[in-house]
Amino acid sequence: MRCLRLHPISIPLRELIGLMIVILLLAASAQALPESNYSWTEAPWVSDGAGEDEKMATELSAPLAFNPEDAETPSLNIGSHLLNFSELVSLPFSCQLWIRNDLQWSHYLKAIRGEDVDIILYMPEYGEVDVYLISYASGTRDRWSFSLLEGYHLLRLRAEEEGRYFMIAARKSEPGNALILDLVAKSDNASVSPLDVGTIPTGRAMVTIESERIKGYDVYLDGVFYRSDVGDGSIDGVASFTLRADKTHIISISQRDVQGNIINKSEHTKRLKRDMAYTLLIE
């Protein structure tokens, strides 16, 4: 009776060692993948603006640097003409102002008084810039001075007085373009027929993001840069802001290293109810 002899498969030692290294690396990487550990909490919230009849001063937030190309590219509305963002020619010596409304930038906006208006300021190079806000109705003038790096910066304007406003920025005594902002009362909806949904007042909700692990992050709202962790003056992993309620928002958190590479990113979809305070805890 003839016995069958099984011959072992011959694998070169070098290839065997390489195969073992690949297996170990795959196992290690699988264990190193960070878990998306987050939680939402909510509680009733009373807005500081509950007494709407109380007069509030005009406020302009500190500038936050951002790159428009990091989010969905906006379009430019100049008069009755719509242009692509790539068609924007930034003059090498002049600062520029824009009003941001969702994914459209323009030089004019009709808004409701007391609500935040996003202002985009472009700086052609590092330096000092003065921003002037002039009220046509009352004749009052406000002025803010900033020291900014080259690039785009986001500011938020809140004015409580109805009427027309003009905003202009000047750098080295060289003025840039002007913005026109018409502020109307929340009850004003008779001037638009049929009723313009954009003029209907909506409730607000408070959102707070907290993280011990992720600090120095940017917050994108519905694909558009909204604010930064450092917006309150400290890199502490906490960012608070108010949003329009009774709708679903996509809140994205993005953290970069010193080279600008994204090292932490998460996306959170949440429907916000008016007069509620939400806390997003990221562990």
Short mmCIF file of C-alpha atoms in Angstrom, two decimals:
data_model
loop_
_atom_site.label_atom_id
_atom_site.label_comp_id
_atom_site.label_asym_id
_atom_site.label_seq_id
_atom_site.Cartn_x
_atom_site.Cartn_y
_atom_site.Cartn_z
CA MET A 1 0.00 0.00 0.00
CA ARG A 2 1.45 3.31 -1.10
CA CYS A 3 1.30 6.17 1.45
CA LEU A 4 0.67 9.70 0.31
CA ARG A 5 3.18 12.17 1.64
CA LEU A 6 2.01 15.79 2.09
CA HIS A 7 4.66 18.35 1.26
CA PRO A 8 4.52 21.58 3.23
CA ILE A 9 4.00 24.78 1.24
CA SER A 10 7.25 26.61 1.03
CA ILE A 11 6.93 30.34 1.79
CA PRO A 12 10.09 32.45 1.75
CA LEU A 13 10.92 33.79 5.18
CA ARG A 14 10.99 37.39 3.97
CA GLU A 15 7.45 37.17 2.56
CA LEU A 16 6.22 35.42 5.71
CA ILE A 17 7.60 38.19 7.93
CA GLY A 18 6.05 40.84 5.67
CA LEU A 19 2.67 39.11 5.82
CA MET A 20 2.80 38.98 9.61
CA ILE A 21 3.67 42.70 9.80
CA VAL A 22 0.70 43.59 7.58
CA ILE A 23 -1.65 41.54 9.77
CA LEU A 24 -0.32 43.21 12.94
CA LEU A 25 -0.67 46.70 11.43
CA LEU A 26 -4.25 46.00 10.34
CA ALA A 27 -5.12 44.78 13.80
CA ALA A 28 -3.49 47.80 15.45
CA SER A 29 -5.21 50.27 13.15
CA ALA A 30 -8.58 48.66 13.79
CA GLN A 31 -8.05 49.13 17.52
CA ALA A 32 -6.83 52.71 17.08
CA LEU A 33 -9.89 53.96 15.20
CA PRO A 34 -11.53 56.62 17.39
CA GLU A 35 -15.07 55.95 18.40
CA SER A 36 -17.64 58.63 17.66
CA ASN A 37 -18.82 59.07 21.23
CA TYR A 38 -21.21 61.97 21.65
CA SER A 39 -24.50 62.75 23.33
CA TRP A 40 -27.21 65.42 23.24
CA THR A 41 -29.02 66.92 26.21
CA GLU A 42 -31.79 69.52 26.16
CA ALA A 43 -33.55 71.77 28.64
CA PRO A 44 -35.92 74.76 28.51
CA TRP A 45 -34.21 78.04 27.65
CA VAL A 46 -35.29 81.62 28.19
CA SER A 47 -33.69 83.97 25.68
CA ASP A 48 -31.94 87.08 26.96
CA GLY A 49 -33.96 88.94 24.36
CA ALA A 50 -37.30 88.02 25.93
CA GLY A 51 -37.96 91.67 26.62
CA GLU A 52 -37.99 92.72 22.99
CA ASP A 53 -39.16 96.23 23.78
CA GLU A 54 -35.96 96.91 25.72
CA LYS A 55 -33.47 98.97 23.72
CA MET A 56 -30.19 97.21 22.95
CA ALA A 57 -26.98 98.72 21.67
CA THR A 58 -25.55 97.94 18.26
CA GLU A 59 -23.05 95.11 18.52
CA LEU A 60 -20.35 93.81 16.17
CA SER A 61 -18.55 90.60 17.10
CA ALA A 62 -14.80 90.07 16.97
CA PRO A 63 -13.62 88.80 13.54
CA LEU A 64 -13.07 85.09 12.95
CA ALA A 65 -10.71 84.09 10.14
CA PHE A 66 -12.02 81.46 7.73
CA ASN A 67 -11.48 80.09 4.23
CA PRO A 68 -14.59 80.21 1.98
CA GLU A 69 -13.21 77.32 -0.08
CA ASP A 70 -13.40 74.98 2.93
CA ALA A 71 -17.21 74.89 2.66
CA GLU A 72 -19.70 74.95 -0.17
CA THR A 73 -18.68 77.76 -2.54
CA PRO A 74 -20.92 80.84 -2.29
CA SER A 75 -22.32 82.86 -5.19
CA LEU A 76 -22.03 86.64 -5.47
CA ASN A 77 -25.04 88.90 -5.98
CA ILE A 78 -23.96 92.28 -7.32
CA GLY A 79 -27.01 94.32 -8.29
CA SER A 80 -29.09 91.98 -10.42
CA HIS A 81 -26.10 89.92 -11.55
CA LEU A 82 -25.09 86.56 -10.08
CA LEU A 83 -21.41 85.63 -10.31
CA ASN A 84 -19.40 82.60 -9.31
CA PHE A 85 -17.02 83.00 -6.40
CA SER A 86 -14.12 82.26 -8.76
CA GLU A 87 -15.00 85.47 -10.66
CA LEU A 88 -14.32 87.61 -7.61
CA VAL A 89 -11.26 89.77 -8.21
CA SER A 90 -9.76 90.92 -4.91
CA LEU A 91 -7.99 94.22 -5.39
CA PRO A 92 -4.45 94.05 -3.98
CA PHE A 93 -4.78 97.34 -2.07
CA SER A 94 -8.43 97.49 -0.98
CA CYS A 95 -10.42 95.76 1.75
CA GLN A 96 -13.87 94.46 0.83
CA LEU A 97 -17.16 93.94 2.65
CA TRP A 98 -19.96 91.47 1.91
CA ILE A 99 -23.22 90.47 3.56
CA ARG A 100 -23.57 86.68 3.76
CA ASN A 101 -27.06 85.24 3.49
CA ASP A 102 -26.85 81.43 3.40
CA LEU A 103 -24.72 80.63 0.31
CA GLN A 104 -25.04 84.04 -1.29
CA TRP A 105 -22.89 87.10 -0.72
CA SER A 106 -24.21 90.56 -1.62
CA HIS A 107 -23.89 94.27 -0.87
CA TYR A 108 -27.53 94.67 0.24
CA LEU A 109 -29.88 92.88 2.61
CA LYS A 110 -33.31 93.47 4.12
CA ALA A 111 -33.30 91.88 7.56
CA ILE A 112 -35.27 91.84 10.80
CA ARG A 113 -33.96 94.09 13.53
CA GLY A 114 -32.35 92.34 16.47
CA GLU A 115 -31.27 89.32 14.45
CA ASP A 116 -27.65 88.52 13.61
CA VAL A 117 -26.34 89.59 10.20
CA ASP A 118 -23.18 87.91 8.88
CA ILE A 119 -20.58 90.35 7.55
CA ILE A 120 -17.59 89.15 5.50
CA LEU A 121 -14.48 91.31 5.57
CA TYR A 122 -11.59 90.67 3.16
CA MET A 123 -8.12 91.96 4.03
CA PRO A 124 -5.56 92.14 1.18
CA GLU A 125 -2.70 91.95 3.68
CA TYR A 126 -1.97 92.13 7.40
CA GLY A 127 -2.79 95.47 8.97
CA GLU A 128 -5.23 97.72 10.78
CA VAL A 129 -8.76 98.26 9.52
CA ASP A 130 -11.58 100.51 10.69
CA VAL A 131 -15.22 99.48 10.21
CA TYR A 132 -17.86 102.23 10.23
CA LEU A 133 -21.62 101.76 10.64
CA ILE A 134 -23.83 104.79 9.92
CA SER A 135 -27.55 104.90 10.71
CA TYR A 136 -29.46 107.03 8.19
CA ALA A 137 -32.53 107.15 10.45
CA SER A 138 -30.88 108.45 13.62
CA GLY A 139 -27.61 109.82 12.31
CA THR A 140 -25.60 107.78 14.80
CA ARG A 141 -22.18 106.42 13.90
CA ASP A 142 -20.32 103.42 15.29
CA ARG A 143 -16.67 102.60 14.68
CA TRP A 144 -14.63 99.46 15.37
CA SER A 145 -10.89 98.95 14.83
CA PHE A 146 -9.25 95.56 14.23
CA SER A 147 -5.78 94.23 13.52
CA LEU A 148 -6.24 91.38 11.04
CA LEU A 149 -4.22 88.99 8.92
CA GLU A 150 -4.63 88.67 5.18
CA GLY A 151 -7.71 86.76 4.07
CA TYR A 152 -11.43 86.51 4.84
CA HIS A 153 -12.98 87.20 8.23
CA LEU A 154 -16.50 86.67 9.55
CA LEU A 155 -18.18 89.21 11.83
CA ARG A 156 -21.73 89.26 13.21
CA LEU A 157 -23.69 92.49 13.40
CA ARG A 158 -26.76 93.02 15.57
CA ALA A 159 -28.62 96.33 15.41
CA GLU A 160 -31.85 97.07 17.27
CA GLU A 161 -33.01 100.22 15.51
CA GLU A 162 -35.15 100.10 12.39
CA GLY A 163 -34.08 101.94 9.27
CA ARG A 164 -31.28 102.01 6.72
CA TYR A 165 -27.64 101.46 7.64
CA PHE A 166 -24.46 101.99 5.65
CA MET A 167 -21.29 100.05 6.46
CA ILE A 168 -17.83 100.78 5.10
CA ALA A 169 -14.31 99.59 5.92
CA ALA A 170 -11.15 101.67 5.53
CA ARG A 171 -7.54 100.55 5.59
CA LYS A 172 -4.66 103.07 5.55
CA SER A 173 -7.23 105.79 4.79
CA GLU A 174 -8.23 103.82 1.68
CA PRO A 175 -11.97 103.02 1.76
CA GLY A 176 -13.40 99.84 0.32
CA ASN A 177 -16.91 99.19 -0.96
CA ALA A 178 -20.06 100.06 1.02
CA LEU A 179 -22.91 97.86 2.26
CA ILE A 180 -26.57 98.83 2.63
CA LEU A 181 -28.69 97.13 5.29
CA ASP A 182 -32.42 97.79 5.77
CA LEU A 183 -33.73 96.67 9.15
CA VAL A 184 -37.47 96.21 9.65
CA ALA A 185 -39.59 95.31 12.66
CA LYS A 186 -40.56 91.70 13.24
CA SER A 187 -44.21 92.58 12.70
CA ASP A 188 -43.50 94.13 9.32
CA ASN A 189 -44.84 91.80 6.65
CA ALA A 190 -47.25 94.06 4.82
CA SER A 191 -44.64 95.34 2.35
CA VAL A 192 -44.28 91.97 0.67
CA SER A 193 -47.15 90.43 -1.27
CA PRO A 194 -47.62 87.54 -1.26
CA LEU A 195 -46.10 87.11 2.20
CA ASP A 196 -42.35 86.59 2.06
CA VAL A 197 -41.49 83.62 4.28
CA GLY A 198 -38.08 85.15 4.95
CA THR A 199 -39.68 88.02 6.92
CA ILE A 200 -41.66 85.79 9.29
CA PRO A 201 -40.02 85.85 12.72
CA THR A 202 -38.80 82.47 13.89
CA GLY A 203 -37.93 81.23 17.36
CA ARG A 204 -34.40 80.68 18.56
CA ALA A 205 -32.61 77.82 20.26
CA MET A 206 -29.34 77.81 22.20
CA VAL A 207 -26.64 75.28 21.26
CA THR A 208 -23.51 74.61 23.32
CA ILE A 209 -20.72 72.28 22.17
CA GLU A 210 -18.43 70.89 24.87
CA SER A 211 -15.37 68.65 24.50
CA GLU A 212 -12.41 67.91 26.77
CA ARG A 213 -10.57 66.09 23.96
CA ILE A 214 -11.15 68.34 20.94
CA LYS A 215 -10.14 71.99 21.26
CA GLY A 216 -9.51 74.77 18.78
CA TYR A 217 -12.18 73.50 16.38
CA ASP A 218 -14.35 75.24 13.79
CA VAL A 219 -18.12 74.90 13.61
CA TYR A 220 -19.91 74.67 10.26
CA LEU A 221 -23.67 75.13 10.09
CA ASP A 222 -25.42 73.45 7.15
CA GLY A 223 -22.11 73.37 5.26
CA VAL A 224 -21.18 77.02 5.94
CA PHE A 225 -18.53 78.24 8.42
CA TYR A 226 -20.38 79.61 11.45
CA ARG A 227 -18.00 80.17 14.34
CA SER A 228 -14.89 78.85 16.13
CA ASP A 229 -14.04 77.45 19.54
CA VAL A 230 -11.82 80.49 20.06
CA GLY A 231 -14.71 82.85 19.29
CA ASP A 232 -15.20 83.59 22.99
CA GLY A 233 -11.53 84.47 23.44
CA SER A 234 -10.28 81.14 24.80
CA ILE A 235 -9.50 77.70 23.35
CA ASP A 236 -11.39 75.62 25.89
CA GLY A 237 -13.40 73.20 23.77
CA VAL A 238 -16.63 75.12 24.42
CA ALA A 239 -18.62 77.04 21.80
CA SER A 240 -22.10 78.50 22.35
CA PHE A 241 -24.43 80.15 19.85
CA THR A 242 -28.10 80.61 19.01
CA LEU A 243 -29.78 79.26 15.88
CA ARG A 244 -33.15 79.50 14.21
CA ALA A 245 -35.43 76.89 15.69
CA ASP A 246 -38.20 74.62 14.41
CA LYS A 247 -35.94 73.26 11.69
CA THR A 248 -33.26 70.62 11.21
CA HIS A 249 -29.61 71.75 11.17
CA ILE A 250 -26.40 69.92 10.27
CA ILE A 251 -23.68 70.94 12.72
CA SER A 252 -20.15 69.91 11.70
CA ILE A 253 -17.11 70.03 13.98
CA SER A 254 -13.68 70.27 12.31
CA GLN A 255 -10.29 70.40 14.05
CA ARG A 256 -7.00 70.99 12.23
CA ASP A 257 -3.37 70.53 13.18
CA VAL A 258 -0.69 73.22 12.82
CA GLN A 259 -0.18 72.23 9.18
CA GLY A 260 -3.87 72.75 8.42
CA ASN A 261 -4.71 69.05 8.08
CA ILE A 262 -8.07 67.88 9.45
CA ILE A 263 -7.43 65.53 12.39
CA ASN A 264 -10.92 65.40 13.90
CA LYS A 265 -14.22 65.83 12.11
CA SER A 266 -17.77 64.88 13.02
CA GLU A 267 -21.22 65.72 11.70
CA HIS A 268 -24.36 65.95 13.80
CA THR A 269 -27.91 66.35 12.51
CA LYS A 270 -30.43 67.71 14.96
CA ARG A 271 -33.90 69.23 14.79
CA LEU A 272 -34.03 72.20 17.15
CA LYS A 273 -37.16 73.35 18.93
CA ARG A 274 -37.71 76.96 19.90
CA ASP A 275 -36.90 78.11 23.44
CA MET A 276 -34.79 75.04 24.12
CA ALA A 277 -31.13 74.83 25.13
CA TYR A 278 -29.13 71.95 23.63
CA THR A 279 -25.71 70.67 24.70
CA LEU A 280 -23.64 68.50 22.37
CA LEU A 281 -21.05 66.62 24.46
CA ILE A 282 -18.19 65.13 22.44
CA GLU A 283 -15.95 62.76 24.40
#
